[in-house]
PDB file of C-alpha atoms in Angstrom:
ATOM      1  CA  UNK A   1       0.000   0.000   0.000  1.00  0.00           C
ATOM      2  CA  UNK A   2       1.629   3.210  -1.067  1.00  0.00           C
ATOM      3  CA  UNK A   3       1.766   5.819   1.442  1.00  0.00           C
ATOM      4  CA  UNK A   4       1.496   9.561   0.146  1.00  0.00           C
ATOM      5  CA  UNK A   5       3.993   9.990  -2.667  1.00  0.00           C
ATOM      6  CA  UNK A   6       4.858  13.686  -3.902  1.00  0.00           C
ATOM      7  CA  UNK A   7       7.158  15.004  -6.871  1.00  0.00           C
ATOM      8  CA  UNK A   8       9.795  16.240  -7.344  1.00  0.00           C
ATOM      9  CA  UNK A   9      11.349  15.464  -4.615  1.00  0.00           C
ATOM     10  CA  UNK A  10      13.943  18.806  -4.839  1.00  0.00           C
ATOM     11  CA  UNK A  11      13.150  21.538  -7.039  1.00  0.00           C
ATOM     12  CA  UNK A  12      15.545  24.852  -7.737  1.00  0.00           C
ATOM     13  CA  UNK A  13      13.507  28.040  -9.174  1.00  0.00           C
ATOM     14  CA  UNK A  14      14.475  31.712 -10.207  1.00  0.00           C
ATOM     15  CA  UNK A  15      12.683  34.360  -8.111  1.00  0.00           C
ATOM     16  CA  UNK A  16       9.617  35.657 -10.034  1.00  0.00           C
ATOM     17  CA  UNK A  17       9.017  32.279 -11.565  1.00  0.00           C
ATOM     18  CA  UNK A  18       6.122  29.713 -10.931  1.00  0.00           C
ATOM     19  CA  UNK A  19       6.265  26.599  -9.786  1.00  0.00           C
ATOM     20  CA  UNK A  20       3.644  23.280  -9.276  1.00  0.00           C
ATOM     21  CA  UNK A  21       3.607  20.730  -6.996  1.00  0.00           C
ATOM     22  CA  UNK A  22       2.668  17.501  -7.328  1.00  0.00           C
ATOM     23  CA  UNK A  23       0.753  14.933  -4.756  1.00  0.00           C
ATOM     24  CA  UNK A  24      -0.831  11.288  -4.775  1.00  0.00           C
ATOM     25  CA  UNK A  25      -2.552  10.535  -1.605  1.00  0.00           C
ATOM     26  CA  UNK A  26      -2.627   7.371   0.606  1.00  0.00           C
ATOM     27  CA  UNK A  27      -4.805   4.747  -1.278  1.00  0.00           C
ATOM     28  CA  UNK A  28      -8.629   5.635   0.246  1.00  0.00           C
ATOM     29  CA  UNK A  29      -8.027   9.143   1.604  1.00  0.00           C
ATOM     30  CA  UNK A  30      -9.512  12.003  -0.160  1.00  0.00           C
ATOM     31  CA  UNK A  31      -8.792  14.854   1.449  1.00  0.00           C
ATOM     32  CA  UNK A  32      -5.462  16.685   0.759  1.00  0.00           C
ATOM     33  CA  UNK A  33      -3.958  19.349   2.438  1.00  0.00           C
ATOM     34  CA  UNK A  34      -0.574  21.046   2.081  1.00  0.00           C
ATOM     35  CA  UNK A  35       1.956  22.438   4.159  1.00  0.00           C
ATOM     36  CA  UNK A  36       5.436  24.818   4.174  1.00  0.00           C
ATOM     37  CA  UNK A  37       8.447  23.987   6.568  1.00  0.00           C
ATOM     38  CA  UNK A  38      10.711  26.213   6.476  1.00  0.00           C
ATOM     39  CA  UNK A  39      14.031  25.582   7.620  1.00  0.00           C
ATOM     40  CA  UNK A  40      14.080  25.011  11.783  1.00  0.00           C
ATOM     41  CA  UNK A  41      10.612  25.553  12.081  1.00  0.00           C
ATOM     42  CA  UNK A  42       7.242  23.388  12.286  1.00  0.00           C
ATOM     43  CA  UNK A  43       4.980  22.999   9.292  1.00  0.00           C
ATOM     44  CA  UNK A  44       2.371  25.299   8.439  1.00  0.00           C
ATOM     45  CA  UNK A  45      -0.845  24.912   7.119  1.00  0.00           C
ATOM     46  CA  UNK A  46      -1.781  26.330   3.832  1.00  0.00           C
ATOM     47  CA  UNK A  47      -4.917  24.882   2.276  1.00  0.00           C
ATOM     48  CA  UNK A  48      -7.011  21.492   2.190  1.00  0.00           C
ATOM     49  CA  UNK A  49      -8.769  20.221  -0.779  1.00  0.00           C
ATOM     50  CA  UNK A  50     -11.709  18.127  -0.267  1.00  0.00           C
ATOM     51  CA  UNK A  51     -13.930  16.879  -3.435  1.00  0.00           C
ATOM     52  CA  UNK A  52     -12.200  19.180  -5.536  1.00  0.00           C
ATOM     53  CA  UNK A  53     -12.924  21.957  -3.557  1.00  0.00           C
ATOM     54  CA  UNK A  54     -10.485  24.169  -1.518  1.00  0.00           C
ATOM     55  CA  UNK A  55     -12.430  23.939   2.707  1.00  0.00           C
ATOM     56  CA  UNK A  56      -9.877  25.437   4.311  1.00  0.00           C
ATOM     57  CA  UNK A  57      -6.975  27.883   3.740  1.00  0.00           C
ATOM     58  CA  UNK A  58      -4.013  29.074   6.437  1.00  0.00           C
ATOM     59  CA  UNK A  59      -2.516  32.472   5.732  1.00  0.00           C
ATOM     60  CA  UNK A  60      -0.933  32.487   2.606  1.00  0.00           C
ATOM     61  CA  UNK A  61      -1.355  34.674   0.028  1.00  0.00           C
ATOM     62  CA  UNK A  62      -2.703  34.301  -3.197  1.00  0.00           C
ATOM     63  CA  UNK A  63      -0.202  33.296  -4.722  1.00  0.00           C
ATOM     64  CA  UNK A  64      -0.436  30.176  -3.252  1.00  0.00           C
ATOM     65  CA  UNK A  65      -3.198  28.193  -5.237  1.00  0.00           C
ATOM     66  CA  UNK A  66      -3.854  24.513  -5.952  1.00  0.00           C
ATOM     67  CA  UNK A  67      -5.759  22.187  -7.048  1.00  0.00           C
ATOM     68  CA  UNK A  68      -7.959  18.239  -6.662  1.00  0.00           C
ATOM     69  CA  UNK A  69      -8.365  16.247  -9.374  1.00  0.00           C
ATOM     70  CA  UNK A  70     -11.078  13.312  -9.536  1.00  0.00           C
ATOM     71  CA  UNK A  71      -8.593  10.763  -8.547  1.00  0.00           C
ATOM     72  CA  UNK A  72      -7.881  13.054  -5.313  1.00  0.00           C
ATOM     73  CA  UNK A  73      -4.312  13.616  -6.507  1.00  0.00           C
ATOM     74  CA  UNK A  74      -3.301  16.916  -5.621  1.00  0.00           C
ATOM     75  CA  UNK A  75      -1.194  20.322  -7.258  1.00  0.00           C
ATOM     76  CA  UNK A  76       0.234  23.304  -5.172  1.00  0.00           C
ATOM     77  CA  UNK A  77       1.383  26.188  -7.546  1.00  0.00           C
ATOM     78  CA  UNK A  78       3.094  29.003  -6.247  1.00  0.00           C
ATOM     79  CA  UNK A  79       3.019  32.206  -8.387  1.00  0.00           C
ATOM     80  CA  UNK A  80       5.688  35.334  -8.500  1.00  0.00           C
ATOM     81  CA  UNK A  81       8.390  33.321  -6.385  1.00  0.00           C
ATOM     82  CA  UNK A  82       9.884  34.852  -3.220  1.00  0.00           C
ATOM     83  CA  UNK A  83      13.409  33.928  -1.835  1.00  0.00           C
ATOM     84  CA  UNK A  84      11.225  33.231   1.458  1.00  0.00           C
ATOM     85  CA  UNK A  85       9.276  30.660  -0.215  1.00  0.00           C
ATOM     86  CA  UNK A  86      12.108  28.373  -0.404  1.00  0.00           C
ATOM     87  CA  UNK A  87      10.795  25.587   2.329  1.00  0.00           C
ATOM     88  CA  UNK A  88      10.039  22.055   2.291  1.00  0.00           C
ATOM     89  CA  UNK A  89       6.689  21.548   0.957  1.00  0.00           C
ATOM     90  CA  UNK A  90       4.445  18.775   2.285  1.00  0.00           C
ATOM     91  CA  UNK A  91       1.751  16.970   1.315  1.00  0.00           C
ATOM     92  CA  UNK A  92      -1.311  15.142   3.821  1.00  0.00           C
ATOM     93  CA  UNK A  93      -3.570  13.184   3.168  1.00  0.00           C
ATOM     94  CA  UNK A  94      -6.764  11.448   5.465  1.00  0.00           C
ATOM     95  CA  UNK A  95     -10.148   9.898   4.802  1.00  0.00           C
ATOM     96  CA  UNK A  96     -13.160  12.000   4.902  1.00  0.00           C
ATOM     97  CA  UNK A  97     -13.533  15.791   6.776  1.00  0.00           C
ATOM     98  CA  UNK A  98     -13.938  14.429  10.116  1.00  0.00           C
ATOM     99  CA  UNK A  99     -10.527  15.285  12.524  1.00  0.00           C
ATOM    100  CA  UNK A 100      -8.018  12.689  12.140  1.00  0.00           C
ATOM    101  CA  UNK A 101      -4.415  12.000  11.805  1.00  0.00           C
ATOM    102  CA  UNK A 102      -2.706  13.101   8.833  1.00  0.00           C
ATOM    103  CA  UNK A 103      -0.473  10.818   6.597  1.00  0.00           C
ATOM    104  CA  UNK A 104       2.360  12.972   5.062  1.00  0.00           C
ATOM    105  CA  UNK A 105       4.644  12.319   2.747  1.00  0.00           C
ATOM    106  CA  UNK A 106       8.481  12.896   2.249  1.00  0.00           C
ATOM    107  CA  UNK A 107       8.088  16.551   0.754  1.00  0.00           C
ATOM    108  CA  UNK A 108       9.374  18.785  -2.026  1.00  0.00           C
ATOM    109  CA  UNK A 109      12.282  20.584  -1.386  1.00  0.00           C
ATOM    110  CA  UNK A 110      12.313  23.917  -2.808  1.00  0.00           C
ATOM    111  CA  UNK A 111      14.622  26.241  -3.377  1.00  0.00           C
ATOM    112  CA  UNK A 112      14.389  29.727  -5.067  1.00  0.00           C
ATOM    113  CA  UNK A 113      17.687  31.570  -6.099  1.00  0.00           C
TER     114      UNK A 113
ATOM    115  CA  UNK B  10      -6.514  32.002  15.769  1.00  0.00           C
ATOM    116  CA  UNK B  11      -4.887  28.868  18.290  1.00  0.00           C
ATOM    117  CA  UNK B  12      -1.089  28.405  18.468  1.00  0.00           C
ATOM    118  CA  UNK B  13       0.964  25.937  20.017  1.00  0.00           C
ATOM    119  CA  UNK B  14       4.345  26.377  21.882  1.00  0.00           C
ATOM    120  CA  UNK B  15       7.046  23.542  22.186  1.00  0.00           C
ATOM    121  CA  UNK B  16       9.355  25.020  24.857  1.00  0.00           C
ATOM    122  CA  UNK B  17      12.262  23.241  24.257  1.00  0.00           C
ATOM    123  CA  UNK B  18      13.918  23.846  20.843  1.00  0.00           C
ATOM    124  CA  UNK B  19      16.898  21.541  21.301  1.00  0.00           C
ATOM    125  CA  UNK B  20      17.566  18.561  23.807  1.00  0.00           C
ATOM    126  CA  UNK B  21      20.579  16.139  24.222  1.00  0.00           C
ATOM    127  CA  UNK B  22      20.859  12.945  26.178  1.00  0.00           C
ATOM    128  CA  UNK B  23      22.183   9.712  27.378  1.00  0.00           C
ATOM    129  CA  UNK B  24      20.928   6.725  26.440  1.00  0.00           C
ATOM    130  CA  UNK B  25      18.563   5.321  28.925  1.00  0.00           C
ATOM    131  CA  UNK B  26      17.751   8.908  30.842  1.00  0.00           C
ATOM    132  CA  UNK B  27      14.271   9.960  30.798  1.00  0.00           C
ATOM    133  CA  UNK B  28      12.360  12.405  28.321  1.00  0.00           C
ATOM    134  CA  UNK B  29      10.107  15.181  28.779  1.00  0.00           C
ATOM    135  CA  UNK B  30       8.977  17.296  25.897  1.00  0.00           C
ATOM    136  CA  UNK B  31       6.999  20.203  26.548  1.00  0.00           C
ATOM    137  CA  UNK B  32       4.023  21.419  24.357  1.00  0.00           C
ATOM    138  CA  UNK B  33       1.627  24.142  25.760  1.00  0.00           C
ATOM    139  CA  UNK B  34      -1.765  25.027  22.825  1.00  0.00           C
ATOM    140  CA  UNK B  35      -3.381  28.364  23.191  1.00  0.00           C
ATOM    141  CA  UNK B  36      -7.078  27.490  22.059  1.00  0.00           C
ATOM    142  CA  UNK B  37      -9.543  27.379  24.669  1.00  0.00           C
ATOM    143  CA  UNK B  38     -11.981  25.135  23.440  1.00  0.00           C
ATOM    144  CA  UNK B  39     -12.085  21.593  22.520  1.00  0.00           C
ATOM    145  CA  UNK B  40      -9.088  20.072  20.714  1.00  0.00           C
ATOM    146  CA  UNK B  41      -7.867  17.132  19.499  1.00  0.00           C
ATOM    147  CA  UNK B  42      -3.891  16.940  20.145  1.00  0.00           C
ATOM    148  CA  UNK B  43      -1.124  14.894  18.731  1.00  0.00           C
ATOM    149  CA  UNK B  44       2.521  14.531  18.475  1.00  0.00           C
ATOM    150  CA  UNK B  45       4.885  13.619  15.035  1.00  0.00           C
ATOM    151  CA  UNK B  46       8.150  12.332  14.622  1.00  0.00           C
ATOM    152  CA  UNK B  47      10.427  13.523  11.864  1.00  0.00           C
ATOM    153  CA  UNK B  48      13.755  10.846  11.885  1.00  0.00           C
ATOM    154  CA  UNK B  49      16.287  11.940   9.864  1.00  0.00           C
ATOM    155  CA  UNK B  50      15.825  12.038   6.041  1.00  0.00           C
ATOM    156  CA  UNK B  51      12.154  10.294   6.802  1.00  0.00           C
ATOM    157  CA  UNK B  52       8.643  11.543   6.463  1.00  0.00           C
ATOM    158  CA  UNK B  53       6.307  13.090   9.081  1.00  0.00           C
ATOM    159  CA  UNK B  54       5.162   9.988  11.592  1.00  0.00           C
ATOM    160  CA  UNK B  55       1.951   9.454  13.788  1.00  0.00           C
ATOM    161  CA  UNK B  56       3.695   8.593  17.447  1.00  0.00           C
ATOM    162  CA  UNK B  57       0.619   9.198  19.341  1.00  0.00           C
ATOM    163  CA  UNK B  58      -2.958  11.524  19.318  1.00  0.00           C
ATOM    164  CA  UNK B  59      -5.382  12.285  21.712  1.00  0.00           C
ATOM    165  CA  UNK B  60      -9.039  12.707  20.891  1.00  0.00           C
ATOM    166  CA  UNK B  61     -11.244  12.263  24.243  1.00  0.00           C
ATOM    167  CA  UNK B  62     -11.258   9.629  26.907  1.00  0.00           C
ATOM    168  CA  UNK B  63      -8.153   8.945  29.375  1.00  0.00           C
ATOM    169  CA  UNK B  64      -5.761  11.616  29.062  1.00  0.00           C
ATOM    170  CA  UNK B  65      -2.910   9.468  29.397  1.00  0.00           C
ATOM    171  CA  UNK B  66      -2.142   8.411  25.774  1.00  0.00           C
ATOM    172  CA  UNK B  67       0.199   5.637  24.931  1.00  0.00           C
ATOM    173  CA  UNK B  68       1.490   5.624  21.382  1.00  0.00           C
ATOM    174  CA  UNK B  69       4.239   3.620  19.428  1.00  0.00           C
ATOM    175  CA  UNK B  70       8.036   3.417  20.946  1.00  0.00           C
ATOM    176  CA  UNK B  71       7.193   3.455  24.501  1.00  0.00           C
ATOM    177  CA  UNK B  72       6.544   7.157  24.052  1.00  0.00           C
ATOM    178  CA  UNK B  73       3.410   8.614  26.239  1.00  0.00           C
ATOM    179  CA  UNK B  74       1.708  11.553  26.708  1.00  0.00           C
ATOM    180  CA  UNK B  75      -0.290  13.063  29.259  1.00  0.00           C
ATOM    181  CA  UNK B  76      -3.345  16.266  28.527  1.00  0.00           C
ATOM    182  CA  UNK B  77      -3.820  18.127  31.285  1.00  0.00           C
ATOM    183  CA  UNK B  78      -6.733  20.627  30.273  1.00  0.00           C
ATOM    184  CA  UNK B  79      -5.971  23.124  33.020  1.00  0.00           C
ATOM    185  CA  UNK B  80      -2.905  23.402  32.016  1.00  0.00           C
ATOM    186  CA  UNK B  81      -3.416  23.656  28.155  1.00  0.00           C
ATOM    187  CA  UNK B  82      -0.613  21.120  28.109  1.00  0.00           C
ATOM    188  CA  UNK B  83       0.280  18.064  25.989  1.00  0.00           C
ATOM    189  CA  UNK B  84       3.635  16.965  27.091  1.00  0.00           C
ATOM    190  CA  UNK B  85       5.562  13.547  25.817  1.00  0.00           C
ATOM    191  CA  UNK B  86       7.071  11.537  27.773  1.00  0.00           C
ATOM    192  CA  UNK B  87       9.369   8.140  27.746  1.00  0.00           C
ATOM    193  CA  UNK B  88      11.323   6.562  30.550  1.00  0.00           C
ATOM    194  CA  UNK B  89      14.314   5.379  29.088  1.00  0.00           C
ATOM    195  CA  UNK B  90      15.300   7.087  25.472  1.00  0.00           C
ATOM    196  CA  UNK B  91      17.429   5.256  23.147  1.00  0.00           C
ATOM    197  CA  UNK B  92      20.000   6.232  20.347  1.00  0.00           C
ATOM    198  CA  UNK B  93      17.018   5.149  17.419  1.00  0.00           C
ATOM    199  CA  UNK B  94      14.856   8.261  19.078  1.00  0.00           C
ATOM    200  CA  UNK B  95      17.412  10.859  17.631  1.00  0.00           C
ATOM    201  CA  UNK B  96      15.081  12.990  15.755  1.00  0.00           C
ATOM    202  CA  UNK B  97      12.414  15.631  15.769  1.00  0.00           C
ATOM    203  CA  UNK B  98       9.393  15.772  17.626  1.00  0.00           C
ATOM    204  CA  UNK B  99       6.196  18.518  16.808  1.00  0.00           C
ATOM    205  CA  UNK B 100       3.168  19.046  18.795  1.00  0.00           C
ATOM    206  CA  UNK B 101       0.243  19.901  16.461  1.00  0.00           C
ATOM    207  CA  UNK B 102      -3.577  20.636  17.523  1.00  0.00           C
ATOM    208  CA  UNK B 103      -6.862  20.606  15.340  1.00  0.00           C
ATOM    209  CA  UNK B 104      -9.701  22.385  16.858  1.00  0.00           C
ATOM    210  CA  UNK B 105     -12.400  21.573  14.360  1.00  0.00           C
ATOM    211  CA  UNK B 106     -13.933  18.138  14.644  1.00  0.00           C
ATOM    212  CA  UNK B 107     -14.668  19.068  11.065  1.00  0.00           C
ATOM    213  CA  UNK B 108     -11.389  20.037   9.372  1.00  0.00           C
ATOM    214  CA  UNK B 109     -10.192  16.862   8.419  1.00  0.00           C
ATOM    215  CA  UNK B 110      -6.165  17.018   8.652  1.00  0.00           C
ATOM    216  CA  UNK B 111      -5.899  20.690   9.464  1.00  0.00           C
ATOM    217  CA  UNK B 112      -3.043  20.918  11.945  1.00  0.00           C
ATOM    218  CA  UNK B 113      -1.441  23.276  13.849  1.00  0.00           C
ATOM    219  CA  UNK B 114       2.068  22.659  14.772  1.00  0.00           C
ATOM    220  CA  UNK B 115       4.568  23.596  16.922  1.00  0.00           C
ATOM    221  CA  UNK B 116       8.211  24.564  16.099  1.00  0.00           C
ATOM    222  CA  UNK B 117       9.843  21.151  17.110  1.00  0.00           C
ATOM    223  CA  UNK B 118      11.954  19.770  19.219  1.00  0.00           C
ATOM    224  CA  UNK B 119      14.861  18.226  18.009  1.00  0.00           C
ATOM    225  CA  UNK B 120      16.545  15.268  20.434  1.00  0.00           C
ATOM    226  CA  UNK B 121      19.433  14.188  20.185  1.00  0.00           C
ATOM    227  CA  UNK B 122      20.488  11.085  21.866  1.00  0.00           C
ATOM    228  CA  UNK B 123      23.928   9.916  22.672  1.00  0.00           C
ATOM    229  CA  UNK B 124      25.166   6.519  22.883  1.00  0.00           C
TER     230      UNK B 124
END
């Protein structure tokens, strides 16, 4: 049983350029959300997809935007790149919209120059 | 808008000594709390969560922890730490019973254990 798989796994950008992220959830979840580490700190929420619809959004701006397809894979594009969006980008995924653990996955390193 | 506050930002110790890892939440209703563990160059793992019922929680590795709601506190425990616990630890809340995996996490801990 895979577990939540994302790609790329590292990812180098030039500031002002836009990027997408790519996520596969854990075989029977269907709700997605996404998250940015940022170097020494703890991840933070940016938006959850459910049915193809974003429910719930952190602070981010928005240049931060994604997307659910029907197969409840999962895209995070981020617009007009920063220097301080370079982070470790993560991926969760869970069954249904009731509170639960989340299953992540190994994350997209990202890097903007 | 809820936060959560992991005290200690770096720990070392010996093999076998005890652990205690702070984590304090700031929302005053009801929450639902857990604790990940980050090993190095591995995903984001489950150790332990705490929905209702007995607020002593036992998860996977002999790790523990105890919600005291006066307190707003979460803290992990294990008796006897070994080398294989090296890693780093988050505190995370969700305060919706309908938000799915929303999390809020704390900054980490990061342990280091010495042989």
């Amino acid at each position: 049983d895979a577990g939540v798989t994302q790609s790329p796994t590292h990812l180098i950008k030039t500031r002002g350029q836009q990027v997408t992220l790519r996520c596969s959830p854990k075989s029977g979840h269907d709700t997605v959300s996404w998250y940015q580490q940022a170097l020494g700190q703890g991840p933070q929420f940016i938006f959850q997809y459910y049915e193809e619809e974003e429910r719930q959004r952190g602070n981010f701006p928005d240049r931060f935007s994604g997307h659910q397809f029907p197969n409840y894979s999962s895209e995070l594009n981020v617009n007009a790149l920063l220097l301080g969006d370079s982070a470790l980008y993560l991926c969760a995924s869970s069954p249904g919209q009731g509170a639960t653990e989340a299953f992540f996955g190994q994350g997209t390193r990202l890097t903007v120059v | 808008a809820q936060s959560v506050s992991q005290h200690n930002h770096h720990v070392i110790l010996s093999e076998a000594a005890s652990l205690e890892l702070g984590c304090n939440y700031s929302y005053g209703g009801t929450v639902n709390l857990f604790w990940y563990v980050q090993y190095p160059g591995q995903h984001l793992q489950l150790l332990l969560k705490y929905f209702s019922g007995d607020p002593l929680v036992k998860g996977i590795k002999g790790f523990e922890a105890e919600f005291i709601k006066s307190k707003f506190s979460f803290n992990l425990r294990k008796p006897s730490v070994q080398w294989s616990d090296t890693a780093e630890y988050f505190c995370a809340v969700n305060e919706d019973r309908n938000a799915g995996n929303m999390l809020t996490f704390g900054g980490g801990t990061r342990l280091m254990v010495k042989p």
